[in-house]
PDB file of C-alpha atoms in Angstrom:
ATOM      1  CA  GLU A   1     -29.430 -53.940  13.149  1.00 93.00           C
ATOM      2  CA  ILE A   2     -31.252 -54.624  10.012  1.00 93.00           C
ATOM      3  CA  GLY A   3     -32.925 -51.745   8.204  1.00 93.00           C
ATOM      4  CA  VAL A   4     -35.250 -52.426   5.225  1.00 91.00           C
ATOM      5  CA  SER A   5     -36.639 -50.140   2.833  1.00 90.00           C
ATOM      6  CA  GLY A   6     -39.326 -51.838   0.815  1.00 87.00           C
ATOM      7  CA  ASN A   7     -39.515 -50.012  -2.465  1.00 88.00           C
ATOM      8  CA  ALA A   8     -43.219 -50.573  -3.320  1.00 86.00           C
ATOM      9  CA  SER A   9     -42.517 -54.105  -4.493  1.00 84.00           C
ATOM     10  CA  SER A  10     -45.224 -56.501  -5.333  1.00 82.00           C
ATOM     11  CA  ASP A  11     -43.773 -59.500  -3.304  1.00 82.00           C
ATOM     12  CA  GLU A  12     -44.253 -60.500   0.187  1.00 84.00           C
ATOM     13  CA  THR A  13     -41.682 -58.111   1.798  1.00 86.00           C
ATOM     14  CA  ARG A  14     -44.073 -56.961   4.625  1.00 87.00           C
ATOM     15  CA  ALA A  15     -44.971 -60.610   5.549  1.00 90.00           C
ATOM     16  CA  VAL A  16     -41.490 -61.860   5.567  1.00 90.00           C
ATOM     17  CA  LEU A  17     -40.508 -58.817   7.890  1.00 90.00           C
ATOM     18  CA  ASP A  18     -43.406 -59.552  10.185  1.00 92.00           C
ATOM     19  CA  SER A  19     -42.260 -63.279  10.389  1.00 94.00           C
ATOM     20  CA  PHE A  20     -38.737 -62.211  11.626  1.00 93.00           C
ATOM     21  CA  ARG A  21     -40.047 -59.408  13.878  1.00 90.00           C
ATOM     22  CA  ASP A  22     -39.079 -61.285  17.092  1.00 91.00           C
ATOM     23  CA  ALA A  23     -35.968 -63.072  15.777  1.00 93.00           C
ATOM     24  CA  LEU A  24     -33.883 -60.061  14.373  1.00 92.00           C
ATOM     25  CA  PRO A  25     -33.179 -56.388  15.300  1.00 92.00           C
ATOM     26  CA  LEU A  26     -35.324 -55.236  12.487  1.00 93.00           C
ATOM     27  CA  ARG A  27     -36.613 -51.723  11.562  1.00 91.00           C
ATOM     28  CA  TRP A  28     -38.243 -51.083   8.263  1.00 90.00           C
ATOM     29  CA  VAL A  29     -40.347 -48.768   6.079  1.00 90.00           C
ATOM     30  CA  ILE A  30     -42.422 -49.710   3.188  1.00 88.00           C
ATOM     31  CA  GLN A  31     -42.528 -47.069   0.473  1.00 89.00           C
ATOM     32  CA  PRO A  32     -45.935 -46.190  -0.954  1.00 89.00           C
ATOM     33  CA  GLU A  33     -44.536 -45.901  -4.458  1.00 91.00           C
ATOM     34  CA  ASN A  34     -41.265 -46.853  -6.227  1.00 89.00           C
ATOM     35  CA  ILE A  35     -38.784 -44.131  -5.141  1.00 91.00           C
ATOM     36  CA  GLY A  36     -35.914 -45.457  -7.285  1.00 92.00           C
ATOM     37  CA  MET A  37     -32.901 -47.321  -6.120  1.00 91.00           C
ATOM     38  CA  ASP A  38     -30.706 -44.210  -5.244  1.00 96.00           C
ATOM     39  CA  ARG A  39     -33.376 -42.779  -2.854  1.00 95.00           C
ATOM     40  CA  ASN A  40     -33.922 -46.345  -1.558  1.00 93.00           C
ATOM     41  CA  PHE A  41     -30.273 -46.775  -0.592  1.00 95.00           C
ATOM     42  CA  ASP A  42     -30.293 -43.232   0.977  1.00 96.00           C
ATOM     43  CA  THR A  43     -33.494 -44.192   3.066  1.00 94.00           C
ATOM     44  CA  VAL A  44     -31.840 -47.206   4.768  1.00 94.00           C
ATOM     45  CA  ILE A  45     -28.629 -45.334   5.508  1.00 95.00           C
ATOM     46  CA  SER A  46     -30.738 -42.396   7.116  1.00 93.00           C
ATOM     47  CA  MET A  47     -32.500 -45.129   9.144  1.00 93.00           C
ATOM     48  CA  ALA A  48     -29.182 -46.658  10.381  1.00 94.00           C
ATOM     49  CA  ARG A  49     -27.828 -46.119  13.779  1.00 94.00           C
ATOM     50  CA  GLY A  50     -24.647 -48.044  13.693  1.00 93.00           C
ATOM     51  CA  GLU A  51     -21.234 -46.896  13.017  1.00 96.00           C
ATOM     52  CA  HIS A  52     -20.913 -48.863   9.728  1.00 97.00           C
ATOM     53  CA  CYS A  53     -23.300 -49.601   6.939  1.00 97.00           C
ATOM     54  CA  TRP A  54     -23.522 -52.618   4.477  1.00 97.00           C
ATOM     55  CA  LEU A  55     -25.941 -51.937   1.656  1.00 96.00           C
ATOM     56  CA  LEU A  56     -27.220 -55.370   0.451  1.00 93.00           C
ATOM     57  CA  GLY A  57     -29.266 -56.003  -2.679  1.00 89.00           C
ATOM     58  CA  SER A  58     -32.510 -57.992  -1.865  1.00 84.00           C
ATOM     59  CA  ASP A  59     -31.304 -60.882  -4.199  1.00 87.00           C
ATOM     60  CA  ASP A  60     -27.721 -61.140  -2.768  1.00 94.00           C
ATOM     61  CA  VAL A  61     -26.568 -63.653  -0.077  1.00 95.00           C
ATOM     62  CA  LEU A  62     -23.861 -63.489   2.504  1.00 97.00           C
ATOM     63  CA  VAL A  63     -21.349 -66.268   2.597  1.00 97.00           C
ATOM     64  CA  PRO A  64     -20.992 -68.211   5.975  1.00 95.00           C
ATOM     65  CA  ASP A  65     -19.517 -66.127   8.706  1.00 96.00           C
ATOM     66  CA  ALA A  66     -19.301 -63.032   6.446  1.00 97.00           C
ATOM     67  CA  LEU A  67     -20.705 -60.677   9.178  1.00 96.00           C
ATOM     68  CA  ALA A  68     -18.161 -61.918  11.701  1.00 97.00           C
ATOM     69  CA  ARG A  69     -15.383 -61.644   9.178  1.00 97.00           C
ATOM     70  CA  VAL A  70     -16.291 -58.069   8.328  1.00 98.00           C
ATOM     71  CA  VAL A  71     -16.443 -57.129  12.039  1.00 97.00           C
ATOM     72  CA  SER A  72     -12.962 -58.677  12.565  1.00 97.00           C
ATOM     73  CA  HIS A  73     -11.508 -56.743   9.633  1.00 97.00           C
ATOM     74  CA  LEU A  74     -13.020 -53.366  10.709  1.00 97.00           C
ATOM     75  CA  GLN A  75     -11.793 -53.976  14.184  1.00 97.00           C
ATOM     76  CA  GLN A  76      -8.265 -54.785  13.003  1.00 97.00           C
ATOM     77  CA  THR A  77      -7.971 -52.106  10.523  1.00 97.00           C
ATOM     78  CA  GLY A  78     -10.022 -49.168  11.712  1.00 97.00           C
ATOM     79  CA  THR A  79     -10.719 -48.498   8.127  1.00 98.00           C
ATOM     80  CA  ASP A  80     -13.477 -46.116   6.703  1.00 98.00           C
ATOM     81  CA  ILE A  81     -14.218 -48.426   3.793  1.00 98.00           C
ATOM     82  CA  LEU A  82     -13.762 -52.161   3.570  1.00 98.00           C
ATOM     83  CA  HIS A  83     -13.873 -53.496  -0.048  1.00 98.00           C
ATOM     84  CA  PHE A  84     -14.171 -57.172  -0.768  1.00 98.00           C
ATOM     85  CA  GLY A  85     -14.971 -59.665  -3.412  1.00 98.00           C
ATOM     86  CA  TYR A  86     -17.868 -61.551  -4.379  1.00 98.00           C
ATOM     87  CA  ILE A  87     -19.058 -64.910  -5.898  1.00 97.00           C
ATOM     88  CA  GLN A  88     -21.013 -64.488  -9.196  1.00 96.00           C
ATOM     89  CA  ALA A  89     -23.952 -67.062  -9.225  1.00 95.00           C
ATOM     90  CA  ASP A  90     -26.860 -67.789 -11.510  1.00 93.00           C
ATOM     91  CA  ILE A  91     -30.395 -67.144 -10.520  1.00 91.00           C
ATOM     92  CA  HIS A  92     -30.502 -70.432  -8.584  1.00 92.00           C
ATOM     93  CA  LEU A  93     -27.267 -69.444  -6.724  1.00 92.00           C
ATOM     94  CA  ASN A  94     -24.980 -71.961  -8.589  1.00 94.00           C
ATOM     95  CA  PRO A  95     -21.526 -70.388  -8.426  1.00 95.00           C
ATOM     96  CA  LEU A  96     -20.190 -69.204 -11.730  1.00 95.00           C
ATOM     97  CA  HIS A  97     -16.900 -67.192 -10.979  1.00 96.00           C
ATOM     98  CA  THR A  98     -15.333 -65.290  -8.278  1.00 97.00           C
ATOM     99  CA  ALA A  99     -13.980 -61.615  -8.389  1.00 98.00           C
ATOM    100  CA  VAL A 100     -11.941 -60.074  -5.695  1.00 98.00           C
ATOM    101  CA  PRO A 101      -9.945 -56.928  -5.297  1.00 98.00           C
ATOM    102  CA  PRO A 102      -6.070 -56.912  -4.444  1.00 97.00           C
ATOM    103  CA  GLY A 103      -5.826 -57.337  -0.621  1.00 96.00           C
ATOM    104  CA  GLY A 104      -4.307 -55.002   1.853  1.00 97.00           C
ATOM    105  CA  ALA A 105      -4.436 -51.317   2.867  1.00 97.00           C
ATOM    106  CA  VAL A 106      -4.911 -49.268  -0.251  1.00 98.00           C
ATOM    107  CA  ASP A 107      -2.580 -46.153  -1.053  1.00 97.00           C
ATOM    108  CA  THR A 108      -5.213 -43.519  -1.618  1.00 96.00           C
ATOM    109  CA  SER A 109      -2.788 -41.080  -3.187  1.00 95.00           C
ATOM    110  CA  ALA A 110      -3.634 -40.268  -6.743  1.00 94.00           C
ATOM    111  CA  ASN A 111      -0.962 -42.821  -7.958  1.00 95.00           C
ATOM    112  CA  GLY A 112      -1.961 -45.464  -5.484  1.00 96.00           C
ATOM    113  CA  LEU A 113      -5.676 -45.187  -6.328  1.00 96.00           C
ATOM    114  CA  THR A 114      -5.091 -45.432 -10.082  1.00 96.00           C
ATOM    115  CA  ASN A 115      -2.975 -48.576  -9.523  1.00 97.00           C
ATOM    116  CA  TYR A 116      -5.814 -50.007  -7.428  1.00 98.00           C
ATOM    117  CA  PHE A 117      -8.680 -49.178  -9.822  1.00 98.00           C
ATOM    118  CA  ALA A 118      -6.565 -50.628 -12.861  1.00 98.00           C
ATOM    119  CA  ALA A 119      -6.110 -53.980 -10.977  1.00 98.00           C
ATOM    120  CA  LEU A 120      -9.968 -54.485 -10.263  1.00 98.00           C
ATOM    121  CA  PRO A 121     -11.259 -57.450 -12.217  1.00 97.00           C
ATOM    122  CA  ASN A 122     -14.375 -56.012 -13.492  1.00 97.00           C
ATOM    123  CA  MET A 123     -16.832 -53.096 -13.633  1.00 97.00           C
ATOM    124  CA  SER A 124     -18.777 -54.317 -10.614  1.00 96.00           C
ATOM    125  CA  MET A 125     -15.749 -53.702  -8.397  1.00 97.00           C
ATOM    126  CA  PRO A 126     -15.360 -49.960  -8.488  1.00 97.00           C
ATOM    127  CA  PHE A 127     -18.192 -49.599  -5.942  1.00 98.00           C
ATOM    128  CA  THR A 128     -20.845 -50.117  -8.472  1.00 97.00           C
ATOM    129  CA  PHE A 129     -21.973 -53.490  -7.096  1.00 96.00           C
ATOM    130  CA  ILE A 130     -23.699 -52.364  -3.662  1.00 95.00           C
ATOM    131  CA  SER A 131     -22.989 -55.470  -1.724  1.00 97.00           C
ATOM    132  CA  ALA A 132     -19.270 -55.716  -2.039  1.00 98.00           C
ATOM    133  CA  PHE A 133     -18.208 -52.985   0.496  1.00 98.00           C
ATOM    134  CA  VAL A 134     -18.941 -51.685   4.034  1.00 98.00           C
ATOM    135  CA  PHE A 135     -18.435 -48.015   4.875  1.00 98.00           C
ATOM    136  CA  ARG A 136     -18.438 -45.686   7.913  1.00 98.00           C
ATOM    137  CA  ARG A 137     -21.897 -44.163   8.009  1.00 97.00           C
ATOM    138  CA  GLN A 138     -20.445 -40.698   8.619  1.00 97.00           C
ATOM    139  CA  LEU A 139     -18.892 -40.583   5.314  1.00 97.00           C
ATOM    140  CA  TRP A 140     -22.300 -40.649   3.710  1.00 97.00           C
ATOM    141  CA  VAL A 141     -23.935 -38.205   6.214  1.00 96.00           C
ATOM    142  CA  ASP A 142     -21.102 -35.589   5.796  1.00 96.00           C
ATOM    143  CA  ARG A 143     -21.603 -35.713   2.049  1.00 96.00           C
ATOM    144  CA  GLN A 144     -25.416 -36.151   1.869  1.00 94.00           C
ATOM    145  CA  ALA A 145     -26.260 -32.844  -0.040  1.00 94.00           C
ATOM    146  CA  ARG A 146     -23.788 -33.660  -2.780  1.00 95.00           C
ATOM    147  CA  ILE A 147     -24.866 -37.193  -2.733  1.00 96.00           C
ATOM    148  CA  HIS A 148     -28.385 -36.367  -3.370  1.00 97.00           C
ATOM    149  CA  ASP A 149     -27.391 -34.765  -6.652  1.00 97.00           C
ATOM    150  CA  TRP A 150     -26.841 -38.315  -7.908  1.00 98.00           C
ATOM    151  CA  PHE A 151     -30.502 -39.272  -7.293  1.00 97.00           C
ATOM    152  CA  GLY A 152     -31.593 -41.008 -10.439  1.00 95.00           C
ATOM    153  CA  SER A 153     -28.178 -42.019 -11.557  1.00 96.00           C
ATOM    154  CA  SER A 154     -28.612 -45.622 -10.469  1.00 95.00           C
ATOM    155  CA  TYR A 155     -25.126 -45.281  -8.920  1.00 97.00           C
ATOM    156  CA  ILE A 156     -25.423 -42.908  -5.886  1.00 97.00           C
ATOM    157  CA  GLN A 157     -23.222 -45.287  -3.838  1.00 97.00           C
ATOM    158  CA  THR A 158     -20.399 -45.143  -6.402  1.00 98.00           C
ATOM    159  CA  TYR A 159     -20.240 -41.543  -6.286  1.00 98.00           C
ATOM    160  CA  ALA A 160     -20.460 -41.464  -2.412  1.00 98.00           C
ATOM    161  CA  MET A 161     -17.420 -44.039  -1.994  1.00 98.00           C
ATOM    162  CA  HIS A 162     -15.249 -42.328  -4.730  1.00 98.00           C
ATOM    163  CA  GLN A 163     -15.824 -38.938  -3.235  1.00 97.00           C
ATOM    164  CA  ALA A 164     -15.159 -40.045   0.256  1.00 98.00           C
ATOM    165  CA  ILE A 165     -11.834 -41.719  -0.748  1.00 97.00           C
ATOM    166  CA  ARG A 166     -10.966 -38.566  -2.678  1.00 96.00           C
ATOM    167  CA  ASP A 167     -11.613 -36.506   0.448  1.00 96.00           C
ATOM    168  CA  GLY A 168      -9.146 -38.670   2.443  1.00 96.00           C
ATOM    169  CA  ALA A 169     -11.321 -41.641   3.707  1.00 98.00           C
ATOM    170  CA  SER A 170      -9.116 -44.726   4.277  1.00 98.00           C
ATOM    171  CA  LEU A 171      -9.663 -47.822   2.205  1.00 98.00           C
ATOM    172  CA  THR A 172      -8.891 -51.379   2.956  1.00 98.00           C
ATOM    173  CA  ALA A 173      -9.415 -54.347   0.589  1.00 98.00           C
ATOM    174  CA  VAL A 174      -9.902 -58.017   1.435  1.00 97.00           C
ATOM    175  CA  ALA A 175      -9.025 -60.562  -1.400  1.00 97.00           C
ATOM    176  CA  GLU A 176     -11.796 -62.884  -0.507  1.00 97.00           C
ATOM    177  CA  PRO A 177     -15.492 -63.203  -1.518  1.00 98.00           C
ATOM    178  CA  LEU A 178     -17.896 -62.286   1.354  1.00 98.00           C
ATOM    179  CA  VAL A 179     -21.084 -62.076  -0.739  1.00 98.00           C
ATOM    180  CA  ILE A 180     -22.915 -64.086  -3.382  1.00 97.00           C
ATOM    181  CA  ALA A 181     -24.270 -62.111  -6.315  1.00 96.00           C
ATOM    182  CA  ARG A 182     -27.381 -63.579  -7.735  1.00 93.00           C
ATOM    183  CA  GLY A 183     -27.453 -63.095 -11.512  1.00 89.00           C
ATOM    184  CA  ASP A 184     -30.057 -63.491 -14.294  1.00 84.00           C
ATOM    185  CA  ASN A 185     -32.657 -61.286 -12.631  1.00 80.00           C
ATOM    186  CA  PRO A 186     -34.090 -59.221 -15.402  1.00 75.00           C
ATOM    187  CA  ASN A 187     -34.221 -55.417 -14.755  1.00 75.00           C
ATOM    188  CA  GLU A 188     -34.682 -52.390 -16.981  1.00 74.00           C
ATOM    189  CA  PHE A 189     -30.933 -52.309 -17.787  1.00 74.00           C
ATOM    190  CA  ASN A 190     -29.887 -55.793 -18.411  1.00 75.00           C
ATOM    191  CA  SER A 191     -32.942 -56.667 -20.418  1.00 81.00           C
ATOM    192  CA  VAL A 192     -31.985 -54.076 -23.116  1.00 88.00           C
ATOM    193  CA  PRO A 193     -28.754 -54.777 -25.061  1.00 90.00           C
ATOM    194  CA  GLY A 194     -26.346 -51.938 -24.707  1.00 93.00           C
ATOM    195  CA  LYS A 195     -28.238 -50.061 -21.892  1.00 94.00           C
ATOM    196  CA  PHE A 196     -25.977 -51.249 -19.094  1.00 93.00           C
ATOM    197  CA  ILE A 197     -22.846 -50.392 -21.265  1.00 95.00           C
ATOM    198  CA  ALA A 198     -24.140 -46.857 -21.736  1.00 96.00           C
ATOM    199  CA  LEU A 199     -25.108 -46.612 -18.058  1.00 96.00           C
ATOM    200  CA  ASP A 200     -21.633 -47.572 -16.841  1.00 97.00           C
ATOM    201  CA  ALA A 201     -19.772 -45.412 -19.303  1.00 97.00           C
ATOM    202  CA  ARG A 202     -21.899 -42.322 -18.362  1.00 97.00           C
ATOM    203  CA  THR A 203     -21.221 -42.990 -14.781  1.00 97.00           C
ATOM    204  CA  LEU A 204     -17.554 -43.175 -15.072  1.00 98.00           C
ATOM    205  CA  ALA A 205     -17.502 -40.091 -17.147  1.00 98.00           C
ATOM    206  CA  ARG A 206     -19.503 -38.178 -14.474  1.00 98.00           C
ATOM    207  CA  LEU A 207     -16.935 -39.432 -11.884  1.00 98.00           C
ATOM    208  CA  MET A 208     -14.122 -38.209 -14.015  1.00 97.00           C
ATOM    209  CA  TYR A 209     -15.889 -34.725 -14.055  1.00 97.00           C
ATOM    210  CA  GLU A 210     -16.990 -34.402 -10.588  1.00 97.00           C
ATOM    211  CA  VAL A 211     -14.384 -36.352  -8.522  1.00 97.00           C
ATOM    212  CA  TYR A 212     -11.234 -36.789 -10.510  1.00 97.00           C
ATOM    213  CA  ASP A 213     -10.864 -33.507 -12.446  1.00 96.00           C
ATOM    214  CA  GLN A 214     -10.731 -35.631 -15.805  1.00 94.00           C
ATOM    215  CA  ALA A 215      -7.241 -36.605 -14.889  1.00 96.00           C
ATOM    216  CA  PRO A 216      -5.960 -38.876 -17.870  1.00 96.00           C
ATOM    217  CA  ALA A 217      -4.515 -41.404 -15.312  1.00 96.00           C
ATOM    218  CA  ALA A 218      -7.919 -41.862 -13.717  1.00 97.00           C
ATOM    219  CA  TRP A 219      -9.612 -42.398 -17.134  1.00 97.00           C
ATOM    220  CA  LYS A 220      -6.987 -45.020 -18.024  1.00 97.00           C
ATOM    221  CA  ALA A 221      -7.227 -46.686 -14.600  1.00 97.00           C
ATOM    222  CA  LEU A 222     -11.003 -47.140 -14.618  1.00 98.00           C
ATOM    223  CA  GLY A 223     -11.051 -47.879 -18.223  1.00 98.00           C
ATOM    224  CA  GLN A 224      -9.371 -51.135 -17.490  1.00 98.00           C
ATOM    225  CA  PRO A 225     -12.016 -52.811 -15.244  1.00 98.00           C
ATOM    226  CA  PHE A 226     -14.692 -51.369 -17.807  1.00 98.00           C
ATOM    227  CA  ARG A 227     -13.065 -53.011 -20.743  1.00 97.00           C
ATOM    228  CA  ARG A 228     -12.707 -56.404 -18.906  1.00 97.00           C
ATOM    229  CA  SER A 229     -16.540 -56.368 -18.320  1.00 96.00           C
ATOM    230  CA  TYR A 230     -17.152 -54.967 -21.831  1.00 96.00           C
ATOM    231  CA  PRO A 231     -14.313 -56.236 -24.245  1.00 94.00           C
ATOM    232  CA  PRO A 232     -14.616 -55.850 -28.002  1.00 93.00           C
ATOM    233  CA  LYS A 233     -16.581 -59.027 -28.462  1.00 91.00           C
ATOM    234  CA  ALA A 234     -19.164 -57.801 -25.867  1.00 92.00           C
ATOM    235  CA  LEU A 235     -19.670 -54.666 -28.003  1.00 94.00           C
ATOM    236  CA  VAL A 236     -19.991 -56.755 -31.184  1.00 90.00           C
ATOM    237  CA  TYR A 237     -22.628 -58.849 -29.401  1.00 90.00           C
ATOM    238  CA  VAL A 238     -24.607 -55.844 -28.266  1.00 92.00           C
ATOM    239  CA  ALA A 239     -24.526 -54.194 -31.619  1.00 91.00           C
ATOM    240  CA  ALA A 240     -25.592 -57.301 -33.323  1.00 89.00           C
ATOM    241  CA  HIS A 241     -28.587 -57.665 -30.957  1.00 90.00           C
ATOM    242  CA  GLY A 242     -29.936 -54.279 -31.501  1.00 91.00           C
ATOM    243  CA  GLY A 243     -27.942 -52.104 -29.088  1.00 93.00           C
ATOM    244  CA  LEU A 244     -25.658 -50.180 -31.548  1.00 92.00           C
ATOM    245  CA  SER A 245     -27.574 -46.873 -30.690  1.00 94.00           C
ATOM    246  CA  TYR A 246     -26.138 -47.183 -27.109  1.00 95.00           C
ATOM    247  CA  ILE A 247     -22.750 -47.752 -28.303  1.00 95.00           C
ATOM    248  CA  ILE A 248     -22.890 -44.877 -30.887  1.00 95.00           C
ATOM    249  CA  ASP A 249     -24.378 -42.411 -28.099  1.00 96.00           C
ATOM    250  CA  SER A 250     -21.434 -43.469 -25.786  1.00 97.00           C
ATOM    251  CA  ARG A 251     -18.698 -43.303 -28.544  1.00 97.00           C
ATOM    252  CA  GLU A 252     -16.673 -40.545 -27.055  1.00 97.00           C
ATOM    253  CA  ILE A 253     -16.738 -41.912 -23.462  1.00 98.00           C
ATOM    254  CA  LEU A 254     -15.990 -45.404 -24.967  1.00 97.00           C
ATOM    255  CA  LEU A 255     -12.951 -43.860 -26.792  1.00 97.00           C
ATOM    256  CA  ARG A 256     -11.666 -42.142 -23.514  1.00 97.00           C
ATOM    257  CA  LEU A 257     -12.036 -45.475 -21.526  1.00 97.00           C
ATOM    258  CA  GLY A 258      -9.708 -47.175 -24.029  1.00 97.00           C
ATOM    259  CA  HIS A 259     -11.803 -48.707 -26.755  1.00 97.00           C
ATOM    260  CA  SER A 260     -10.637 -48.508 -30.462  1.00 96.00           C
ATOM    261  CA  SER A 261     -12.102 -46.176 -32.773  1.00 96.00           C
ATOM    262  CA  VAL A 262     -11.605 -48.819 -35.523  1.00 95.00           C
ATOM    263  CA  LEU A 263     -13.947 -51.120 -33.664  1.00 94.00           C
ATOM    264  CA  LEU A 264     -16.575 -48.479 -33.090  1.00 95.00           C
ATOM    265  CA  ASP A 265     -16.363 -47.361 -36.783  1.00 94.00           C
ATOM    266  CA  THR A 266     -16.442 -50.879 -38.113  1.00 92.00           C
ATOM    267  CA  LEU A 267     -19.725 -51.678 -36.060  1.00 92.00           C
ATOM    268  CA  GLY A 268     -21.322 -48.597 -37.670  1.00 91.00           C
ATOM    269  CA  ARG A 269     -20.253 -49.686 -41.196  1.00 91.00           C
ATOM    270  CA  LEU A 270     -21.558 -53.285 -40.607  1.00 89.00           C
ATOM    271  CA  GLU A 271     -24.998 -51.878 -39.514  1.00 89.00           C
ATOM    272  CA  ARG A 272     -25.098 -49.784 -42.704  1.00 89.00           C
ATOM    273  CA  LEU A 273     -24.238 -52.824 -44.842  1.00 86.00           C
ATOM    274  CA  GLY A 274     -26.834 -54.827 -43.071  1.00 87.00           C
ATOM    275  CA  LEU A 275     -24.290 -57.286 -41.859  1.00 81.00           C
ATOM    276  CA  LEU A 276     -24.954 -57.106 -38.149  1.00 84.00           C
ATOM    277  CA  LYS A 277     -27.902 -59.422 -38.656  1.00 80.00           C
ATOM    278  CA  ALA A 278     -25.535 -61.881 -40.095  1.00 78.00           C
ATOM    279  CA  ILE A 279     -23.152 -61.737 -37.281  1.00 81.00           C
ATOM    280  CA  LYS A 280     -26.069 -62.071 -34.902  1.00 77.00           C
ATOM    281  CA  PHE A 281     -27.017 -65.380 -36.637  1.00 63.00           C
ATOM    282  CA  VAL A 282     -23.477 -66.718 -36.314  1.00 71.00           C
ATOM    283  CA  ILE A 283     -23.387 -65.869 -32.660  1.00 72.00           C
ATOM    284  CA  GLU A 284     -26.629 -67.752 -32.023  1.00 74.00           C
ATOM    285  CA  LEU A 285     -25.595 -70.798 -33.860  1.00 66.00           C
ATOM    286  CA  ARG A 286     -22.337 -70.762 -31.868  1.00 67.00           C
ATOM    287  CA  ARG A 287     -24.521 -70.520 -28.562  1.00 65.00           C
ATOM    288  CA  LYS A 288     -26.634 -73.457 -29.567  1.00 62.00           C
ATOM    289  CA  ALA A 289     -23.545 -75.440 -30.339  1.00 59.00           C
ATOM    290  CA  ILE A 290     -22.056 -74.695 -26.928  1.00 55.00           C
ATOM    291  CA  ASP A 291     -25.322 -75.467 -25.212  1.00 57.00           C
ATOM    292  CA  GLN A 292     -25.645 -78.865 -26.910  1.00 55.00           C
ATOM    293  CA  SER A 293     -22.165 -79.663 -25.998  1.00 52.00           C
ATOM    294  CA  ALA A 294     -22.866 -78.925 -22.265  1.00 50.00           C
ATOM    295  CA  ARG A 295     -25.899 -81.028 -22.218  1.00 49.00           C
ATOM    296  CA  LYS A 296     -23.869 -83.956 -23.766  1.00 50.00           C
ATOM    297  CA  THR A 297     -21.322 -83.407 -21.154  1.00 50.00           C
ATOM    298  CA  ILE A 298     -23.913 -83.482 -18.328  1.00 47.00           C
ATOM    299  CA  LYS A 299     -25.410 -86.610 -19.798  1.00 47.00           C
TER     300      LYS A 299
END
């Protein structure tokens, strides 16, 4: 089945759905106003009647045979949550890179989970990227009241999966990409330097408090994919492009996730000395040089 919740978008969602009405097992609702991504996810899960759910972003694309491969893995393993990789693409779906989790049945003891999370390649993988996992619908239904507390967080699905695993749900990972993530689509977070870093940092901090009892090992483990996505050079870039306030506001969380106090203090000093503008100038010069070199290579 395919359930669609159109979140009051201004595109042709309804016309597309009508055109596939007789070709696919479709059910849908069109929201009269934007209800936010968290409530939108909850809506389609409430619409679902199947045993498992796969939340898919409207701009993501399945790789060939992805559905058949997911069904096969679910039948073979009987797992509650199936976690897999993705291909990151640009807005035209040209592949850029691939990210996959370590494959196999995951040991969901405290030690096993920290080892698994620490090995994840980036911040999209700890159940923040909605299209990279399939889960037993009952996991969500059984925790719906607590899950609803995450309305407005932009990461309701992240809490749902971490809490379910913490409660004993089984987890199996597939070290292959089954979905293509379309990038470069502007939104309220990636259009503002630093806003995504702050969102991800706050989300991990909330998970630590609500799911992992602030265990130092959990901070350390989830700090590793966080820093792979946001290494020191990313923080420098964000600060130079006007996002230092988000870094400062997230300082204590960034420290607990493993970033250096020296780096964070240095960024503040550079701002006070007026040197971040000079760093931005150097970054833009380097980017132009790289772009020119790429164009020459293409020619």
